[in-house]
Amino acid sequence: MLNEIGDIAGQHEIMSETYLGQITKELSDLVKELKEERKKHLHDGQKYQTNLINSRYLLEKNKKAYEKSFKEAEKANDAFIKIDADINLSRADVEKARMHAQLKSRTCEDSKTEYANQLQKTNELQRVHFTDLMPNIFQQLQDMEERRIACVQSVMKRTADVHKQVLPIIQKCLEGIVSAAESINPREDSYLVIEKYKSGYDPPEDIPFEDLSNRNGDLSNTVSSNRTDILTVKGTLSGGRSKKRGRILNIFSSAKNTVDDIKEDYSDLPPQQRKKKLQQKIDEIKSKIHQETQARDALMKMKGVYEQNSAMGDPTSVDGQLADNGLKLEKLQNELQKFQGYMLEAEGHGSGLSLSREHRNSLSEDSLSRSASDSSVCNPNGNINYKISAPNTPQQMHGPESGIGTSQPSITDDADSYPDPEFEHEYEYNDEFDAVLGTGKALYPFTGQSEGSIDVCEGEEFDIVELDQGDGWTRVRKRNFEEGFVPTSYIETYLYNNC
């Protein structure tokens, strides 16, 4: 399905590249061209309009000049007629008035001629402006808009064509996604998950009955034997607490076993997972051995050819490569034997519980003495026992019902001395063996939202199976045997006297 989605994304990339490389570029060039052309047409129209306005202004100016000179000519003519009719004036005055009237008449004729010429020009310009110039400008603008619309139309068609070209491929990809979805088998997928995280541990043995009536005699041995069979290699309830604090049943955690934490023999993995890893490592080494063997055979053939025909090369030049090849083969053979031994060891063990008992019986006295010095649990015979403190004393008592105290370290301090760490995983699947340290009651209601926490109601009573380790959380077991963490400040605890 991811391949089909990738193909669909590839087709969309082709579409975007076509849009960007061809259509977008063409549109950009067209917009630039149309903007320049439109600017030119508008500038020409503005120029024609300005010329017509100036012509009309000159016409109005000449008209006013003609009106003024006409009035002055009439006035001068009337004055001459009056002076000519007056007998009291001299002949010189009459001649002067006649000359003035003639001058005004000529000025009026000139103004009339200029006005007539300007009127003719203005009318001609106005006729050309409204019949030729402006219609031409408007026609050019119209042609430009039609070209723009036609280009947009073409772009829309090309865009649809590009999309139509990739639709069959996208349709096939979608059909492939539907086919991939129909091929999903939920049961097979669940089996794959089970096979990936299958541990290979056997179910735990039955919990033996603990007779508390004989506390001074058999209690120590009973506690020791029960703890040996039930608890993990850590030895106490706090053995796997640091891992369990992060996530209960940490089967899907990717950070649980990092590359730096995985051991060479994969002994920190469950048996089934360890066998898979070892088999993969063995197959990888065998493949490398096969490659080196083929390389050695090729070198031997080359050396034989050189020995038969010295002209082709020096046989001694191959000796160094053969020596390196032999060292690599020897190293790979040693690694193969080592991992085959790990595989035999993994196949020879049964369950994690039986391996725990065999391993604990084989512990050295020196290892046990170190563990005893750290946890105040010691026995000269090499058996793990728990000290029994006197009643009502402040010393810590580790009985089968006490689990762990709050201040003294337990046998877990020496847990790292055990060479087989696969018991760390065993503890994660044996939470039902946690002893009860006391009882508690919820002071406030709490809703568990993070993984590992549980819901409690106000006033609800439950058992305390793990005390607060300084992180503000206490693990409790409800009456329906559901376990989880609740905030320590939300509950009130009543611990047993020996806790």
mmCIF file of N, CA, C and O in Angstrom, residues 141-229:
data_model
loop_
_atom_site.group_PDB
_atom_site.id
_atom_site.type_symbol
_atom_site.label_atom_id
_atom_site.label_comp_id
_atom_site.label_asym_id
_atom_site.label_seq_id
_atom_site.Cartn_x
_atom_site.Cartn_y
_atom_site.Cartn_z
ATOM 1 N N LEU A 141 -7.780 47.494 -26.784
ATOM 2 C CA LEU A 141 -8.012 46.969 -25.432
ATOM 3 C C LEU A 141 -8.933 45.751 -25.462
ATOM 4 O O LEU A 141 -8.722 44.772 -24.719
ATOM 5 N N GLN A 142 -9.915 45.794 -26.301
ATOM 6 C CA GLN A 142 -10.830 44.663 -26.416
ATOM 7 C C GLN A 142 -10.105 43.430 -26.967
ATOM 8 O O GLN A 142 -10.297 42.313 -26.466
ATOM 9 N N ASP A 143 -9.280 43.646 -27.982
ATOM 10 C CA ASP A 143 -8.509 42.524 -28.529
ATOM 11 C C ASP A 143 -7.568 41.927 -27.477
ATOM 12 O O ASP A 143 -7.394 40.702 -27.399
ATOM 13 N N MET A 144 -6.988 42.796 -26.670
ATOM 14 C CA MET A 144 -6.099 42.324 -25.605
ATOM 15 C C MET A 144 -6.854 41.468 -24.598
ATOM 16 O O MET A 144 -6.386 40.387 -24.172
ATOM 17 N N GLU A 145 -8.044 41.910 -24.200
ATOM 18 C CA GLU A 145 -8.842 41.149 -23.242
ATOM 19 C C GLU A 145 -9.288 39.812 -23.838
ATOM 20 O O GLU A 145 -9.301 38.786 -23.156
ATOM 21 N N GLU A 146 -9.648 39.829 -25.116
ATOM 22 C CA GLU A 146 -10.055 38.578 -25.746
ATOM 23 C C GLU A 146 -8.888 37.587 -25.812
ATOM 24 O O GLU A 146 -9.068 36.391 -25.612
ATOM 25 N N ARG A 147 -7.687 38.120 -26.075
ATOM 26 C CA ARG A 147 -6.509 37.249 -26.094
ATOM 27 C C ARG A 147 -6.219 36.680 -24.701
ATOM 28 O O ARG A 147 -5.843 35.503 -24.551
ATOM 29 N N ARG A 148 -6.398 37.525 -23.693
ATOM 30 C CA ARG A 148 -6.188 37.056 -22.318
ATOM 31 C C ARG A 148 -7.194 35.959 -21.962
ATOM 32 O O ARG A 148 -6.833 34.916 -21.385
ATOM 33 N N ILE A 149 -8.464 36.182 -22.309
ATOM 34 C CA ILE A 149 -9.495 35.192 -21.993
ATOM 35 C C ILE A 149 -9.233 33.894 -22.740
ATOM 36 O O ILE A 149 -9.396 32.789 -22.194
ATOM 37 N N ALA A 150 -8.823 34.012 -24.005
ATOM 38 C CA ALA A 150 -8.522 32.808 -24.788
ATOM 39 C C ALA A 150 -7.348 32.042 -24.184
ATOM 40 O O ALA A 150 -7.356 30.801 -24.146
ATOM 41 N N CYS A 151 -6.354 32.762 -23.686
ATOM 42 C CA CYS A 151 -5.200 32.095 -23.064
ATOM 43 C C CYS A 151 -5.613 31.390 -21.779
ATOM 44 O O CYS A 151 -5.184 30.263 -21.508
ATOM 45 N N VAL A 152 -6.439 32.050 -20.959
ATOM 46 C CA VAL A 152 -6.932 31.413 -19.734
ATOM 47 C C VAL A 152 -7.749 30.166 -20.070
ATOM 48 O O VAL A 152 -7.652 29.125 -19.407
ATOM 49 N N GLN A 153 -8.537 30.249 -21.107
ATOM 50 C CA GLN A 153 -9.317 29.099 -21.545
ATOM 51 C C GLN A 153 -8.392 27.940 -21.942
ATOM 52 O O GLN A 153 -8.617 26.784 -21.577
ATOM 53 N N SER A 154 -7.336 28.257 -22.684
ATOM 54 C CA SER A 154 -6.392 27.229 -23.092
ATOM 55 C C SER A 154 -5.680 26.608 -21.892
ATOM 56 O O SER A 154 -5.469 25.392 -21.835
ATOM 57 N N VAL A 155 -5.332 27.456 -20.925
ATOM 58 C CA VAL A 155 -4.664 26.945 -19.724
ATOM 59 C C VAL A 155 -5.577 26.007 -18.951
ATOM 60 O O VAL A 155 -5.144 24.950 -18.452
ATOM 61 N N MET A 156 -6.849 26.369 -18.841
ATOM 62 C CA MET A 156 -7.790 25.500 -18.143
ATOM 63 C C MET A 156 -7.905 24.145 -18.838
ATOM 64 O O MET A 156 -7.940 23.091 -18.177
ATOM 65 N N LYS A 157 -7.954 24.157 -20.160
ATOM 66 C CA LYS A 157 -8.039 22.892 -20.895
ATOM 67 C C LYS A 157 -6.773 22.066 -20.698
ATOM 68 O O LYS A 157 -6.837 20.853 -20.480
ATOM 69 N N ARG A 158 -5.616 22.703 -20.782
ATOM 70 C CA ARG A 158 -4.355 21.979 -20.625
ATOM 71 C C ARG A 158 -4.217 21.419 -19.221
ATOM 72 O O ARG A 158 -3.699 20.314 -19.030
ATOM 73 N N THR A 159 -4.662 22.197 -18.230
ATOM 74 C CA THR A 159 -4.621 21.692 -16.854
ATOM 75 C C THR A 159 -5.469 20.436 -16.711
ATOM 76 O O THR A 159 -5.052 19.444 -16.088
ATOM 77 N N ALA A 160 -6.669 20.480 -17.284
ATOM 78 C CA ALA A 160 -7.534 19.297 -17.224
ATOM 79 C C ALA A 160 -6.910 18.135 -17.982
ATOM 80 O O ALA A 160 -6.996 16.973 -17.541
ATOM 81 N N ASP A 161 -6.274 18.410 -19.118
ATOM 82 C CA ASP A 161 -5.647 17.334 -19.896
ATOM 83 C C ASP A 161 -4.511 16.679 -19.119
ATOM 84 O O ASP A 161 -4.353 15.452 -19.129
ATOM 85 N N VAL A 162 -3.701 17.508 -18.446
ATOM 86 C CA VAL A 162 -2.608 16.951 -17.644
ATOM 87 C C VAL A 162 -3.150 16.056 -16.540
ATOM 88 O O VAL A 162 -2.625 14.965 -16.264
ATOM 89 N N HIS A 163 -4.230 16.512 -15.904
ATOM 90 C CA HIS A 163 -4.836 15.702 -14.849
ATOM 91 C C HIS A 163 -5.434 14.420 -15.412
ATOM 92 O O HIS A 163 -5.334 13.348 -14.801
ATOM 93 N N LYS A 164 -6.032 14.511 -16.583
ATOM 94 C CA LYS A 164 -6.640 13.327 -17.199
ATOM 95 C C LYS A 164 -5.575 12.307 -17.595
ATOM 96 O O LYS A 164 -5.831 11.098 -17.582
ATOM 97 N N GLN A 165 -4.391 12.765 -17.931
ATOM 98 C CA GLN A 165 -3.336 11.841 -18.314
ATOM 99 C C GLN A 165 -2.880 10.962 -17.157
ATOM 100 O O GLN A 165 -2.510 9.810 -17.353
ATOM 101 N N VAL A 166 -2.879 11.515 -15.932
ATOM 102 C CA VAL A 166 -2.417 10.732 -14.787
ATOM 103 C C VAL A 166 -3.555 10.021 -14.066
ATOM 104 O O VAL A 166 -3.300 9.198 -13.178
ATOM 105 N N LEU A 167 -4.799 10.327 -14.435
ATOM 106 C CA LEU A 167 -5.920 9.675 -13.740
ATOM 107 C C LEU A 167 -5.909 8.158 -13.899
ATOM 108 O O LEU A 167 -6.174 7.441 -12.925
ATOM 109 N N PRO A 168 -5.622 7.595 -15.086
ATOM 110 C CA PRO A 168 -5.589 6.121 -15.162
ATOM 111 C C PRO A 168 -4.554 5.497 -14.226
ATOM 112 O O PRO A 168 -4.809 4.469 -13.604
ATOM 113 N N ILE A 169 -3.384 6.139 -14.133
ATOM 114 C CA ILE A 169 -2.351 5.608 -13.242
ATOM 115 C C ILE A 169 -2.800 5.710 -11.797
ATOM 116 O O ILE A 169 -2.622 4.782 -10.990
ATOM 117 N N ILE A 170 -3.388 6.875 -11.438
ATOM 118 C CA ILE A 170 -3.880 7.032 -10.068
ATOM 119 C C ILE A 170 -4.986 6.031 -9.778
ATOM 120 O O ILE A 170 -5.064 5.459 -8.672
ATOM 121 N N GLN A 171 -5.834 5.773 -10.771
ATOM 122 C CA GLN A 171 -6.904 4.789 -10.590
ATOM 123 C C GLN A 171 -6.318 3.396 -10.323
ATOM 124 O O GLN A 171 -6.805 2.662 -9.448
ATOM 125 N N LYS A 172 -5.271 3.042 -11.063
ATOM 126 C CA LYS A 172 -4.624 1.759 -10.815
ATOM 127 C C LYS A 172 -4.005 1.705 -9.423
ATOM 128 O O LYS A 172 -4.059 0.668 -8.755
ATOM 129 N N CYS A 173 -3.405 2.816 -9.008
ATOM 130 C CA CYS A 173 -2.824 2.855 -7.664
ATOM 131 C C CYS A 173 -3.903 2.681 -6.601
ATOM 132 O O CYS A 173 -3.709 1.959 -5.610
ATOM 133 N N LEU A 174 -5.036 3.346 -6.786
ATOM 134 C CA LEU A 174 -6.132 3.200 -5.830
ATOM 135 C C LEU A 174 -6.659 1.767 -5.825
ATOM 136 O O LEU A 174 -6.984 1.220 -4.753
ATOM 137 N N GLU A 175 -6.743 1.155 -7.001
ATOM 138 C CA GLU A 175 -7.150 -0.247 -7.044
ATOM 139 C C GLU A 175 -6.132 -1.130 -6.330
ATOM 140 O O GLU A 175 -6.501 -2.102 -5.654
ATOM 141 N N GLY A 176 -4.842 -0.801 -6.485
ATOM 142 C CA GLY A 176 -3.824 -1.549 -5.761
ATOM 143 C C GLY A 176 -3.953 -1.403 -4.253
ATOM 144 O O GLY A 176 -3.738 -2.358 -3.493
ATOM 145 N N ILE A 177 -4.304 -0.179 -3.786
ATOM 146 C CA ILE A 177 -4.507 0.034 -2.352
ATOM 147 C C ILE A 177 -5.686 -0.795 -1.862
ATOM 148 O O ILE A 177 -5.632 -1.431 -0.788
ATOM 149 N N VAL A 178 -6.779 -0.819 -2.654
ATOM 150 C CA VAL A 178 -7.941 -1.626 -2.260
ATOM 151 C C VAL A 178 -7.571 -3.108 -2.220
ATOM 152 O O VAL A 178 -7.950 -3.841 -1.297
ATOM 153 N N SER A 179 -6.798 -3.555 -3.219
ATOM 154 C CA SER A 179 -6.379 -4.951 -3.239
ATOM 155 C C SER A 179 -5.494 -5.280 -2.042
ATOM 156 O O SER A 179 -5.629 -6.343 -1.423
ATOM 157 N N ALA A 180 -4.569 -4.345 -1.707
ATOM 158 C CA ALA A 180 -3.703 -4.580 -0.547
ATOM 159 C C ALA A 180 -4.514 -4.628 0.741
ATOM 160 O O ALA A 180 -4.243 -5.432 1.637
ATOM 161 N N ALA A 181 -5.528 -3.748 0.839
ATOM 162 C CA ALA A 181 -6.368 -3.753 2.040
ATOM 163 C C ALA A 181 -7.175 -5.048 2.138
ATOM 164 O O ALA A 181 -7.363 -5.601 3.233
ATOM 165 N N GLU A 182 -7.650 -5.552 0.979
ATOM 166 C CA GLU A 182 -8.418 -6.795 1.011
ATOM 167 C C GLU A 182 -7.541 -8.007 1.331
ATOM 168 O O GLU A 182 -8.049 -9.023 1.820
ATOM 169 N N SER A 183 -6.252 -7.905 1.064
ATOM 170 C CA SER A 183 -5.354 -9.031 1.337
ATOM 171 C C SER A 183 -4.920 -9.108 2.793
ATOM 172 O O SER A 183 -4.222 -10.049 3.171
ATOM 173 N N ILE A 184 -5.312 -8.139 3.607
ATOM 174 C CA ILE A 184 -4.929 -8.150 5.017
ATOM 175 C C ILE A 184 -5.685 -9.267 5.724
ATOM 176 O O ILE A 184 -6.899 -9.386 5.610
ATOM 177 N N ASN A 185 -4.960 -10.076 6.465
ATOM 178 C CA ASN A 185 -5.548 -11.151 7.266
ATOM 179 C C ASN A 185 -5.300 -10.836 8.735
ATOM 180 O O ASN A 185 -4.169 -10.940 9.215
ATOM 181 N N PRO A 186 -6.316 -10.424 9.471
ATOM 182 C CA PRO A 186 -6.103 -10.055 10.880
ATOM 183 C C PRO A 186 -5.501 -11.178 11.713
ATOM 184 O O PRO A 186 -4.647 -10.930 12.563
ATOM 185 N N ARG A 187 -5.932 -12.411 11.454
ATOM 186 C CA ARG A 187 -5.410 -13.517 12.253
ATOM 187 C C ARG A 187 -3.927 -13.726 11.987
ATOM 188 O O ARG A 187 -3.127 -13.914 12.922
ATOM 189 N N GLU A 188 -3.521 -13.703 10.707
ATOM 190 C CA GLU A 188 -2.104 -13.867 10.397
ATOM 191 C C GLU A 188 -1.271 -12.727 10.964
ATOM 192 O O GLU A 188 -0.157 -12.946 11.449
ATOM 193 N N ASP A 189 -1.798 -11.503 10.900
ATOM 194 C CA ASP A 189 -1.062 -10.371 11.469
ATOM 195 C C ASP A 189 -0.893 -10.531 12.976
ATOM 196 O O ASP A 189 0.173 -10.225 13.527
ATOM 197 N N SER A 190 -1.953 -10.978 13.650
ATOM 198 C CA SER A 190 -1.838 -11.193 15.098
ATOM 199 C C SER A 190 -0.838 -12.298 15.400
ATOM 200 O O SER A 190 -0.070 -12.215 16.369
ATOM 201 N N TYR A 191 -0.794 -13.350 14.549
ATOM 202 C CA TYR A 191 0.197 -14.404 14.751
ATOM 203 C C TYR A 191 1.615 -13.878 14.556
ATOM 204 O O TYR A 191 2.545 -14.319 15.245
ATOM 205 N N LEU A 192 1.789 -12.950 13.620
ATOM 206 C CA LEU A 192 3.113 -12.351 13.428
ATOM 207 C C LEU A 192 3.571 -11.599 14.670
ATOM 208 O O LEU A 192 4.735 -11.684 15.074
ATOM 209 N N VAL A 193 2.636 -10.860 15.268
ATOM 210 C CA VAL A 193 2.984 -10.133 16.496
ATOM 211 C C VAL A 193 3.319 -11.116 17.610
ATOM 212 O O VAL A 193 4.282 -10.940 18.383
ATOM 213 N N ILE A 194 2.500 -12.192 17.721
ATOM 214 C CA ILE A 194 2.760 -13.199 18.760
ATOM 215 C C ILE A 194 4.122 -13.849 18.543
ATOM 216 O O ILE A 194 4.900 -14.040 19.482
ATOM 217 N N GLU A 195 4.424 -14.184 17.289
ATOM 218 C CA GLU A 195 5.697 -14.830 16.994
ATOM 219 C C GLU A 195 6.869 -13.891 17.277
ATOM 220 O O GLU A 195 7.942 -14.342 17.718
ATOM 221 N N LYS A 196 6.670 -12.589 17.037
ATOM 222 C CA LYS A 196 7.759 -11.628 17.254
ATOM 223 C C LYS A 196 8.058 -11.448 18.735
ATOM 224 O O LYS A 196 9.216 -11.339 19.128
ATOM 225 N N TYR A 197 7.025 -11.431 19.577
ATOM 226 C CA TYR A 197 7.222 -11.133 20.998
ATOM 227 C C TYR A 197 7.067 -12.366 21.882
ATOM 228 O O TYR A 197 7.016 -12.232 23.102
ATOM 229 N N LYS A 198 6.995 -13.560 21.294
ATOM 230 C CA LYS A 198 6.866 -14.771 22.100
ATOM 231 C C LYS A 198 8.141 -14.982 22.891
ATOM 232 O O LYS A 198 9.243 -14.961 22.344
ATOM 233 N N SER A 199 8.011 -15.222 24.202
ATOM 234 C CA SER A 199 9.176 -15.312 25.074
ATOM 235 C C SER A 199 9.706 -16.729 25.178
ATOM 236 O O SER A 199 10.908 -16.947 25.264
ATOM 237 N N GLY A 200 8.838 -17.727 25.190
ATOM 238 C CA GLY A 200 9.283 -19.095 25.352
ATOM 239 C C GLY A 200 9.361 -19.554 26.787
ATOM 240 O O GLY A 200 9.797 -20.673 27.061
ATOM 241 N N TYR A 201 8.955 -18.723 27.757
ATOM 242 C CA TYR A 201 8.949 -19.136 29.160
ATOM 243 C C TYR A 201 7.833 -20.139 29.422
ATOM 244 O O TYR A 201 6.760 -20.085 28.808
ATOM 245 N N ASP A 202 8.084 -21.071 30.354
ATOM 246 C CA ASP A 202 7.041 -21.986 30.816
ATOM 247 C C ASP A 202 6.217 -21.319 31.904
ATOM 248 O O ASP A 202 6.711 -20.427 32.619
ATOM 249 N N PRO A 203 4.968 -21.724 32.066
ATOM 250 C CA PRO A 203 4.154 -21.163 33.163
ATOM 251 C C PRO A 203 4.801 -21.449 34.506
ATOM 252 O O PRO A 203 5.481 -22.469 34.684
ATOM 253 N N PRO A 204 4.614 -20.594 35.501
ATOM 254 C CA PRO A 204 5.231 -20.815 36.821
ATOM 255 C C PRO A 204 4.596 -21.998 37.536
ATOM 256 O O PRO A 204 3.473 -22.400 37.261
ATOM 257 N N GLU A 205 5.348 -22.544 38.460
ATOM 258 C CA GLU A 205 4.856 -23.655 39.267
ATOM 259 C C GLU A 205 3.873 -23.158 40.329
ATOM 260 O O GLU A 205 3.769 -21.951 40.591
ATOM 261 N N ASP A 206 3.170 -24.112 40.941
ATOM 262 C CA ASP A 206 2.211 -23.764 41.987
ATOM 263 C C ASP A 206 2.929 -23.192 43.193
ATOM 264 O O ASP A 206 4.051 -23.583 43.536
ATOM 265 N N ILE A 207 2.270 -22.269 43.862
ATOM 266 C CA ILE A 207 2.828 -21.653 45.059
ATOM 267 C C ILE A 207 2.634 -22.616 46.229
ATOM 268 O O ILE A 207 1.505 -23.061 46.488
ATOM 269 N N PRO A 208 3.674 -22.989 46.929
ATOM 270 C CA PRO A 208 3.509 -23.927 48.058
ATOM 271 C C PRO A 208 2.869 -23.245 49.263
ATOM 272 O O PRO A 208 2.932 -22.029 49.423
ATOM 273 N N PHE A 209 2.260 -24.051 50.098
ATOM 274 C CA PHE A 209 1.641 -23.551 51.317
ATOM 275 C C PHE A 209 2.719 -23.210 52.325
ATOM 276 O O PHE A 209 3.677 -23.962 52.522
ATOM 277 N N GLU A 210 2.564 -22.090 53.012
ATOM 278 C CA GLU A 210 3.517 -21.635 54.013
ATOM 279 C C GLU A 210 2.901 -21.795 55.388
ATOM 280 O O GLU A 210 1.902 -21.142 55.710
ATOM 281 N N ASP A 211 3.471 -22.672 56.164
ATOM 282 C CA ASP A 211 2.988 -22.929 57.526
ATOM 283 C C ASP A 211 3.650 -21.931 58.460
ATOM 284 O O ASP A 211 4.851 -22.004 58.729
ATOM 285 N N LEU A 212 2.861 -20.964 58.923
ATOM 286 C CA LEU A 212 3.405 -19.908 59.793
ATOM 287 C C LEU A 212 3.432 -20.310 61.259
ATOM 288 O O LEU A 212 3.912 -19.534 62.090
ATOM 289 N N SER A 213 2.882 -21.503 61.585
ATOM 290 C CA SER A 213 2.841 -21.896 63.011
ATOM 291 C C SER A 213 4.234 -22.198 63.546
ATOM 292 O O SER A 213 4.505 -22.032 64.715
ATOM 293 N N ASN A 214 5.119 -22.638 62.659
ATOM 294 C CA ASN A 214 6.479 -22.975 63.099
ATOM 295 C C ASN A 214 7.429 -21.913 62.574
ATOM 296 O O ASN A 214 8.232 -22.140 61.682
ATOM 297 N N ARG A 215 7.312 -20.710 63.122
ATOM 298 C CA ARG A 215 8.089 -19.573 62.619
ATOM 299 C C ARG A 215 9.565 -19.734 62.927
ATOM 300 O O ARG A 215 10.417 -19.350 62.157
ATOM 301 N N ASN A 216 9.903 -20.288 64.112
ATOM 302 C CA ASN A 216 11.310 -20.358 64.505
ATOM 303 C C ASN A 216 12.059 -21.483 63.803
ATOM 304 O O ASN A 216 13.268 -21.436 63.691
ATOM 305 N N GLY A 217 11.328 -22.494 63.328
ATOM 306 C CA GLY A 217 12.010 -23.646 62.764
ATOM 307 C C GLY A 217 12.103 -23.616 61.254
ATOM 308 O O GLY A 217 13.182 -23.547 60.680
ATOM 309 N N ASP A 218 10.937 -23.674 60.587
ATOM 310 C CA ASP A 218 10.927 -23.892 59.146
ATOM 311 C C ASP A 218 10.662 -22.634 58.328
ATOM 312 O O ASP A 218 10.656 -22.690 57.112
ATOM 313 N N LEU A 219 10.378 -21.530 59.048
ATOM 314 C CA LEU A 219 10.008 -20.340 58.285
ATOM 315 C C LEU A 219 11.137 -19.860 57.382
ATOM 316 O O LEU A 219 10.937 -19.496 56.249
ATOM 317 N N SER A 220 12.353 -19.896 57.919
ATOM 318 C CA SER A 220 13.478 -19.409 57.129
ATOM 319 C C SER A 220 13.680 -20.245 55.889
ATOM 320 O O SER A 220 13.836 -19.730 54.791
ATOM 321 N N ASN A 221 13.638 -21.595 56.038
ATOM 322 C CA ASN A 221 13.829 -22.458 54.885
ATOM 323 C C ASN A 221 12.668 -22.343 53.910
ATOM 324 O O ASN A 221 12.829 -22.391 52.696
ATOM 325 N N THR A 222 11.445 -22.193 54.451
ATOM 326 C CA THR A 222 10.267 -22.066 53.588
ATOM 327 C C THR A 222 10.351 -20.807 52.740
ATOM 328 O O THR A 222 10.107 -20.816 51.545
ATOM 329 N N VAL A 223 10.714 -19.716 53.423
ATOM 330 C CA VAL A 223 10.837 -18.452 52.693
ATOM 331 C C VAL A 223 11.905 -18.554 51.624
ATOM 332 O O VAL A 223 11.740 -18.125 50.487
ATOM 333 N N SER A 224 13.031 -19.194 51.991
ATOM 334 C CA SER A 224 14.124 -19.307 51.039
ATOM 335 C C SER A 224 13.729 -20.135 49.824
ATOM 336 O O SER A 224 13.975 -19.759 48.693
ATOM 337 N N SER A 225 13.086 -21.278 50.074
ATOM 338 C CA SER A 225 12.713 -22.147 48.954
ATOM 339 C C SER A 225 11.648 -21.514 48.088
ATOM 340 O O SER A 225 11.708 -21.571 46.862
ATOM 341 N N ASN A 226 10.650 -20.880 48.734
ATOM 342 C CA ASN A 226 9.596 -20.241 47.949
ATOM 343 C C ASN A 226 10.159 -19.102 47.116
ATOM 344 O O ASN A 226 9.819 -18.944 45.951
ATOM 345 N N ARG A 227 11.015 -18.323 47.738
ATOM 346 C CA ARG A 227 11.572 -17.201 47.003
ATOM 347 C C ARG A 227 12.474 -17.687 45.866
ATOM 348 O O ARG A 227 12.550 -17.078 44.825
ATOM 349 N N THR A 228 13.154 -18.778 46.080
ATOM 350 C CA THR A 228 14.017 -19.303 45.025
ATOM 351 C C THR A 228 13.222 -19.752 43.827
ATOM 352 O O THR A 228 13.619 -19.570 42.680
ATOM 353 N N ASP A 229 12.034 -20.353 44.064
ATOM 354 C CA ASP A 229 11.227 -20.863 42.957
ATOM 355 C C ASP A 229 10.409 -19.777 42.303
ATOM 356 O O ASP A 229 10.136 -19.847 41.109
#
